[in-house]
């Protein structure tokens, strides 16, 4: 068997670099902004802290909610994970966004695979927090230096669904 030619080696390198899983791994360990430094929430310590915040909310079926939150925030974008998020989406969701000096915009958006892909944070999550109680839990986090994003999970007596999402940017 003869060794691969230089063009084949180059093609293999190009294909590896173009692989989405290579880029999915690239989230900075820290985010510096407004004079502070925040660790990535998808680190082991960050996930543990976020899971503890969720436990304080006394929500039903917290293990399935935690799995949904962890997939949404910390899992790489791939067909399997996007499918999991798609199954969590309510048929129609409320979207709310605002920018500095702008009026907030709110609209109803149908569930779609494109939306599921957009909502996945892909490990770009810093200083995440959990608000709400009982059957409505909101997860908020910095997705970069200028934007705070959020997703609301609502429990419908059977399972958790993503019913709202949005963000605000400077």
PDB file of C-alpha atoms in Angstrom:
ATOM      1  CA  UNK A   1       0.000   0.000   0.000  1.00  0.00           C
ATOM      2  CA  UNK A   2       1.461   3.362  -0.968  1.00  0.00           C
ATOM      3  CA  UNK A   3       1.331   6.407   1.329  1.00  0.00           C
ATOM      4  CA  UNK A   4      -1.396   9.012   0.733  1.00  0.00           C
ATOM      5  CA  UNK A   5      -0.483  11.814  -1.633  1.00  0.00           C
ATOM      6  CA  UNK A   6      -0.058  15.376  -0.262  1.00  0.00           C
ATOM      7  CA  UNK A   7      -3.417  16.434  -1.751  1.00  0.00           C
ATOM      8  CA  UNK A   8      -5.228  13.680   0.176  1.00  0.00           C
ATOM      9  CA  UNK A   9      -3.523  14.737   3.415  1.00  0.00           C
ATOM     10  CA  UNK A  10      -4.540  18.347   2.767  1.00  0.00           C
ATOM     11  CA  UNK A  11      -8.134  17.300   2.043  1.00  0.00           C
ATOM     12  CA  UNK A  12      -8.266  15.308   5.306  1.00  0.00           C
ATOM     13  CA  UNK A  13      -7.045  18.341   7.277  1.00  0.00           C
ATOM     14  CA  UNK A  14      -9.592  20.622   5.575  1.00  0.00           C
ATOM     15  CA  UNK A  15     -12.425  18.197   6.347  1.00  0.00           C
ATOM     16  CA  UNK A  16     -11.361  17.917   9.990  1.00  0.00           C
ATOM     17  CA  UNK A  17     -11.196  21.700  10.356  1.00  0.00           C
ATOM     18  CA  UNK A  18     -14.604  22.131   8.746  1.00  0.00           C
ATOM     19  CA  UNK A  19     -16.226  19.607  11.083  1.00  0.00           C
ATOM     20  CA  UNK A  20     -18.849  21.285  13.313  1.00  0.00           C
ATOM     21  CA  UNK A  21     -17.711  19.253  16.308  1.00  0.00           C
ATOM     22  CA  UNK A  22     -14.303  20.945  16.167  1.00  0.00           C
ATOM     23  CA  UNK A  23     -15.895  24.380  16.403  1.00  0.00           C
ATOM     24  CA  UNK A  24     -18.468  23.245  18.974  1.00  0.00           C
ATOM     25  CA  UNK A  25     -15.650  22.733  21.478  1.00  0.00           C
ATOM     26  CA  UNK A  26     -14.495  26.374  21.229  1.00  0.00           C
ATOM     27  CA  UNK A  27     -16.019  28.371  24.078  1.00  0.00           C
ATOM     28  CA  UNK A  28     -13.738  30.560  26.190  1.00  0.00           C
ATOM     29  CA  UNK A  29     -13.263  29.433  29.771  1.00  0.00           C
ATOM     30  CA  UNK A  30     -13.914  32.969  31.026  1.00  0.00           C
ATOM     31  CA  UNK A  31     -15.739  36.063  29.881  1.00  0.00           C
ATOM     32  CA  UNK A  32     -14.397  39.471  30.889  1.00  0.00           C
ATOM     33  CA  UNK A  33     -16.816  42.382  30.925  1.00  0.00           C
ATOM     34  CA  UNK A  34     -17.761  45.424  32.975  1.00  0.00           C
ATOM     35  CA  UNK A  35     -14.639  45.031  35.104  1.00  0.00           C
ATOM     36  CA  UNK A  36     -15.405  41.440  36.091  1.00  0.00           C
ATOM     37  CA  UNK A  37     -14.434  37.977  34.940  1.00  0.00           C
ATOM     38  CA  UNK A  38     -17.031  35.214  34.788  1.00  0.00           C
ATOM     39  CA  UNK A  39     -16.284  31.480  34.456  1.00  0.00           C
ATOM     40  CA  UNK A  40     -18.056  29.462  31.793  1.00  0.00           C
ATOM     41  CA  UNK A  41     -21.213  27.934  33.251  1.00  0.00           C
ATOM     42  CA  UNK A  42     -20.593  24.717  31.315  1.00  0.00           C
ATOM     43  CA  UNK A  43     -17.523  23.883  33.404  1.00  0.00           C
ATOM     44  CA  UNK A  44     -18.029  21.148  36.000  1.00  0.00           C
ATOM     45  CA  UNK A  45     -18.131  23.738  38.791  1.00  0.00           C
ATOM     46  CA  UNK A  46     -20.497  25.996  36.816  1.00  0.00           C
ATOM     47  CA  UNK A  47     -22.926  23.166  36.088  1.00  0.00           C
ATOM     48  CA  UNK A  48     -22.881  22.095  39.716  1.00  0.00           C
ATOM     49  CA  UNK A  49     -23.727  25.641  40.854  1.00  0.00           C
ATOM     50  CA  UNK A  50     -26.539  25.985  38.312  1.00  0.00           C
ATOM     51  CA  UNK A  51     -27.984  22.596  39.256  1.00  0.00           C
ATOM     52  CA  UNK A  52     -27.975  23.671  42.923  1.00  0.00           C
ATOM     53  CA  UNK A  53     -29.918  26.835  41.992  1.00  0.00           C
ATOM     54  CA  UNK A  54     -32.465  24.678  40.198  1.00  0.00           C
ATOM     55  CA  UNK A  55     -32.841  22.401  43.240  1.00  0.00           C
ATOM     56  CA  UNK A  56     -33.769  25.447  45.354  1.00  0.00           C
ATOM     57  CA  UNK A  57     -36.790  26.127  43.094  1.00  0.00           C
ATOM     58  CA  UNK A  58     -38.664  22.987  44.184  1.00  0.00           C
ATOM     59  CA  UNK A  59     -39.927  22.477  40.638  1.00  0.00           C
ATOM     60  CA  UNK A  60     -41.567  19.204  39.548  1.00  0.00           C
ATOM     61  CA  UNK A  61     -39.452  16.638  37.687  1.00  0.00           C
ATOM     62  CA  UNK A  62     -36.215  18.534  38.221  1.00  0.00           C
ATOM     63  CA  UNK A  63     -34.118  15.711  36.763  1.00  0.00           C
ATOM     64  CA  UNK A  64     -35.797  16.032  33.361  1.00  0.00           C
ATOM     65  CA  UNK A  65     -35.657  19.842  33.580  1.00  0.00           C
ATOM     66  CA  UNK A  66     -31.952  19.713  34.451  1.00  0.00           C
ATOM     67  CA  UNK A  67     -31.308  17.420  31.477  1.00  0.00           C
ATOM     68  CA  UNK A  68     -33.116  19.899  29.205  1.00  0.00           C
ATOM     69  CA  UNK A  69     -31.186  22.889  30.598  1.00  0.00           C
ATOM     70  CA  UNK A  70     -27.849  21.105  30.328  1.00  0.00           C
ATOM     71  CA  UNK A  71     -28.550  20.060  26.722  1.00  0.00           C
ATOM     72  CA  UNK A  72     -29.730  23.543  25.774  1.00  0.00           C
ATOM     73  CA  UNK A  73     -26.768  25.356  27.306  1.00  0.00           C
ATOM     74  CA  UNK A  74     -23.824  22.988  27.273  1.00  0.00           C
ATOM     75  CA  UNK A  75     -24.236  20.322  24.612  1.00  0.00           C
ATOM     76  CA  UNK A  76     -22.647  20.656  21.186  1.00  0.00           C
ATOM     77  CA  UNK A  77     -24.886  21.372  18.247  1.00  0.00           C
ATOM     78  CA  UNK A  78     -25.538  18.111  16.438  1.00  0.00           C
ATOM     79  CA  UNK A  79     -28.551  16.319  15.028  1.00  0.00           C
ATOM     80  CA  UNK A  80     -29.282  14.320  18.187  1.00  0.00           C
ATOM     81  CA  UNK A  81     -29.124  17.305  20.559  1.00  0.00           C
ATOM     82  CA  UNK A  82     -31.054  19.565  18.201  1.00  0.00           C
ATOM     83  CA  UNK A  83     -33.752  16.869  18.046  1.00  0.00           C
ATOM     84  CA  UNK A  84     -33.943  16.825  21.861  1.00  0.00           C
ATOM     85  CA  UNK A  85     -34.428  20.596  21.931  1.00  0.00           C
ATOM     86  CA  UNK A  86     -37.008  20.432  19.137  1.00  0.00           C
ATOM     87  CA  UNK A  87     -39.063  18.017  21.269  1.00  0.00           C
ATOM     88  CA  UNK A  88     -39.003  20.535  24.136  1.00  0.00           C
ATOM     89  CA  UNK A  89     -40.397  23.415  22.104  1.00  0.00           C
ATOM     90  CA  UNK A  90     -44.033  24.368  22.636  1.00  0.00           C
ATOM     91  CA  UNK A  91     -45.959  24.529  19.333  1.00  0.00           C
ATOM     92  CA  UNK A  92     -45.870  28.346  19.535  1.00  0.00           C
ATOM     93  CA  UNK A  93     -43.349  30.324  21.578  1.00  0.00           C
ATOM     94  CA  UNK A  94     -43.123  33.936  22.682  1.00  0.00           C
ATOM     95  CA  UNK A  95     -40.007  35.735  21.477  1.00  0.00           C
ATOM     96  CA  UNK A  96     -38.886  38.986  23.135  1.00  0.00           C
ATOM     97  CA  UNK A  97     -35.783  40.984  22.185  1.00  0.00           C
ATOM     98  CA  UNK A  98     -34.539  44.472  22.895  1.00  0.00           C
ATOM     99  CA  UNK A  99     -31.479  46.556  22.235  1.00  0.00           C
ATOM    100  CA  UNK A 100     -30.165  49.606  24.019  1.00  0.00           C
ATOM    101  CA  UNK A 101     -32.462  52.552  23.329  1.00  0.00           C
ATOM    102  CA  UNK A 102     -34.979  50.425  21.463  1.00  0.00           C
ATOM    103  CA  UNK A 103     -38.498  49.408  22.318  1.00  0.00           C
ATOM    104  CA  UNK A 104     -38.768  45.694  23.129  1.00  0.00           C
ATOM    105  CA  UNK A 105     -40.191  43.609  20.304  1.00  0.00           C
ATOM    106  CA  UNK A 106     -42.398  40.640  21.102  1.00  0.00           C
ATOM    107  CA  UNK A 107     -43.912  38.121  18.724  1.00  0.00           C
ATOM    108  CA  UNK A 108     -45.296  34.619  18.562  1.00  0.00           C
ATOM    109  CA  UNK A 109     -43.024  32.171  16.742  1.00  0.00           C
ATOM    110  CA  UNK A 110     -43.835  28.630  15.591  1.00  0.00           C
ATOM    111  CA  UNK A 111     -41.566  25.803  16.717  1.00  0.00           C
ATOM    112  CA  UNK A 112     -39.070  24.703  14.092  1.00  0.00           C
ATOM    113  CA  UNK A 113     -35.763  22.876  13.816  1.00  0.00           C
ATOM    114  CA  UNK A 114     -34.157  26.195  12.842  1.00  0.00           C
ATOM    115  CA  UNK A 115     -35.384  27.705  16.122  1.00  0.00           C
ATOM    116  CA  UNK A 116     -34.122  24.691  18.098  1.00  0.00           C
ATOM    117  CA  UNK A 117     -30.693  25.167  16.516  1.00  0.00           C
ATOM    118  CA  UNK A 118     -30.731  28.904  17.250  1.00  0.00           C
ATOM    119  CA  UNK A 119     -31.624  28.395  20.917  1.00  0.00           C
ATOM    120  CA  UNK A 120     -28.760  26.001  21.609  1.00  0.00           C
ATOM    121  CA  UNK A 121     -26.065  27.995  23.394  1.00  0.00           C
ATOM    122  CA  UNK A 122     -23.292  25.578  22.397  1.00  0.00           C
ATOM    123  CA  UNK A 123     -21.317  26.246  25.611  1.00  0.00           C
ATOM    124  CA  UNK A 124     -21.302  30.031  25.104  1.00  0.00           C
ATOM    125  CA  UNK A 125     -22.775  30.530  28.571  1.00  0.00           C
ATOM    126  CA  UNK A 126     -21.436  32.697  31.382  1.00  0.00           C
ATOM    127  CA  UNK A 127     -22.891  33.785  34.719  1.00  0.00           C
ATOM    128  CA  UNK A 128     -26.088  31.770  34.247  1.00  0.00           C
ATOM    129  CA  UNK A 129     -28.904  32.080  36.741  1.00  0.00           C
ATOM    130  CA  UNK A 130     -32.309  30.551  37.367  1.00  0.00           C
ATOM    131  CA  UNK A 131     -35.418  32.471  38.337  1.00  0.00           C
ATOM    132  CA  UNK A 132     -39.032  31.550  38.865  1.00  0.00           C
ATOM    133  CA  UNK A 133     -40.642  28.789  40.854  1.00  0.00           C
ATOM    134  CA  UNK A 134     -42.891  25.785  40.669  1.00  0.00           C
ATOM    135  CA  UNK A 135     -44.089  25.355  37.062  1.00  0.00           C
ATOM    136  CA  UNK A 136     -42.276  28.247  35.343  1.00  0.00           C
ATOM    137  CA  UNK A 137     -38.485  28.422  35.394  1.00  0.00           C
ATOM    138  CA  UNK A 138     -36.410  30.996  33.522  1.00  0.00           C
ATOM    139  CA  UNK A 139     -32.733  30.467  32.725  1.00  0.00           C
ATOM    140  CA  UNK A 140     -30.739  33.613  31.929  1.00  0.00           C
ATOM    141  CA  UNK A 141     -27.094  33.863  30.897  1.00  0.00           C
ATOM    142  CA  UNK A 142     -24.559  36.025  29.125  1.00  0.00           C
ATOM    143  CA  UNK A 143     -23.935  34.661  25.621  1.00  0.00           C
ATOM    144  CA  UNK A 144     -21.178  37.216  24.989  1.00  0.00           C
ATOM    145  CA  UNK A 145     -19.903  40.529  26.365  1.00  0.00           C
ATOM    146  CA  UNK A 146     -22.935  42.486  25.161  1.00  0.00           C
ATOM    147  CA  UNK A 147     -25.938  40.157  25.336  1.00  0.00           C
ATOM    148  CA  UNK A 148     -28.048  38.457  27.976  1.00  0.00           C
ATOM    149  CA  UNK A 149     -30.214  35.616  26.675  1.00  0.00           C
ATOM    150  CA  UNK A 150     -32.981  33.726  28.385  1.00  0.00           C
ATOM    151  CA  UNK A 151     -35.284  30.771  27.966  1.00  0.00           C
ATOM    152  CA  UNK A 152     -38.442  30.011  29.950  1.00  0.00           C
ATOM    153  CA  UNK A 153     -39.477  26.432  30.687  1.00  0.00           C
ATOM    154  CA  UNK A 154     -43.106  25.787  31.614  1.00  0.00           C
ATOM    155  CA  UNK A 155     -44.384  22.552  33.145  1.00  0.00           C
ATOM    156  CA  UNK A 156     -47.721  21.416  31.704  1.00  0.00           C
ATOM    157  CA  UNK A 157     -48.582  18.640  34.216  1.00  0.00           C
ATOM    158  CA  UNK A 158     -46.799  16.089  32.022  1.00  0.00           C
ATOM    159  CA  UNK A 159     -43.462  17.550  30.983  1.00  0.00           C
ATOM    160  CA  UNK A 160     -41.308  20.644  30.663  1.00  0.00           C
ATOM    161  CA  UNK A 161     -41.574  22.763  27.506  1.00  0.00           C
ATOM    162  CA  UNK A 162     -39.688  25.782  26.258  1.00  0.00           C
ATOM    163  CA  UNK A 163     -42.396  28.442  25.917  1.00  0.00           C
ATOM    164  CA  UNK A 164     -40.483  31.746  25.785  1.00  0.00           C
ATOM    165  CA  UNK A 165     -37.081  32.964  24.712  1.00  0.00           C
ATOM    166  CA  UNK A 166     -35.371  36.267  24.182  1.00  0.00           C
ATOM    167  CA  UNK A 167     -32.488  38.520  24.856  1.00  0.00           C
ATOM    168  CA  UNK A 168     -31.221  42.021  25.381  1.00  0.00           C
ATOM    169  CA  UNK A 169     -28.038  43.491  23.950  1.00  0.00           C
ATOM    170  CA  UNK A 170     -26.114  46.708  24.508  1.00  0.00           C
TER     171      UNK A 170
END
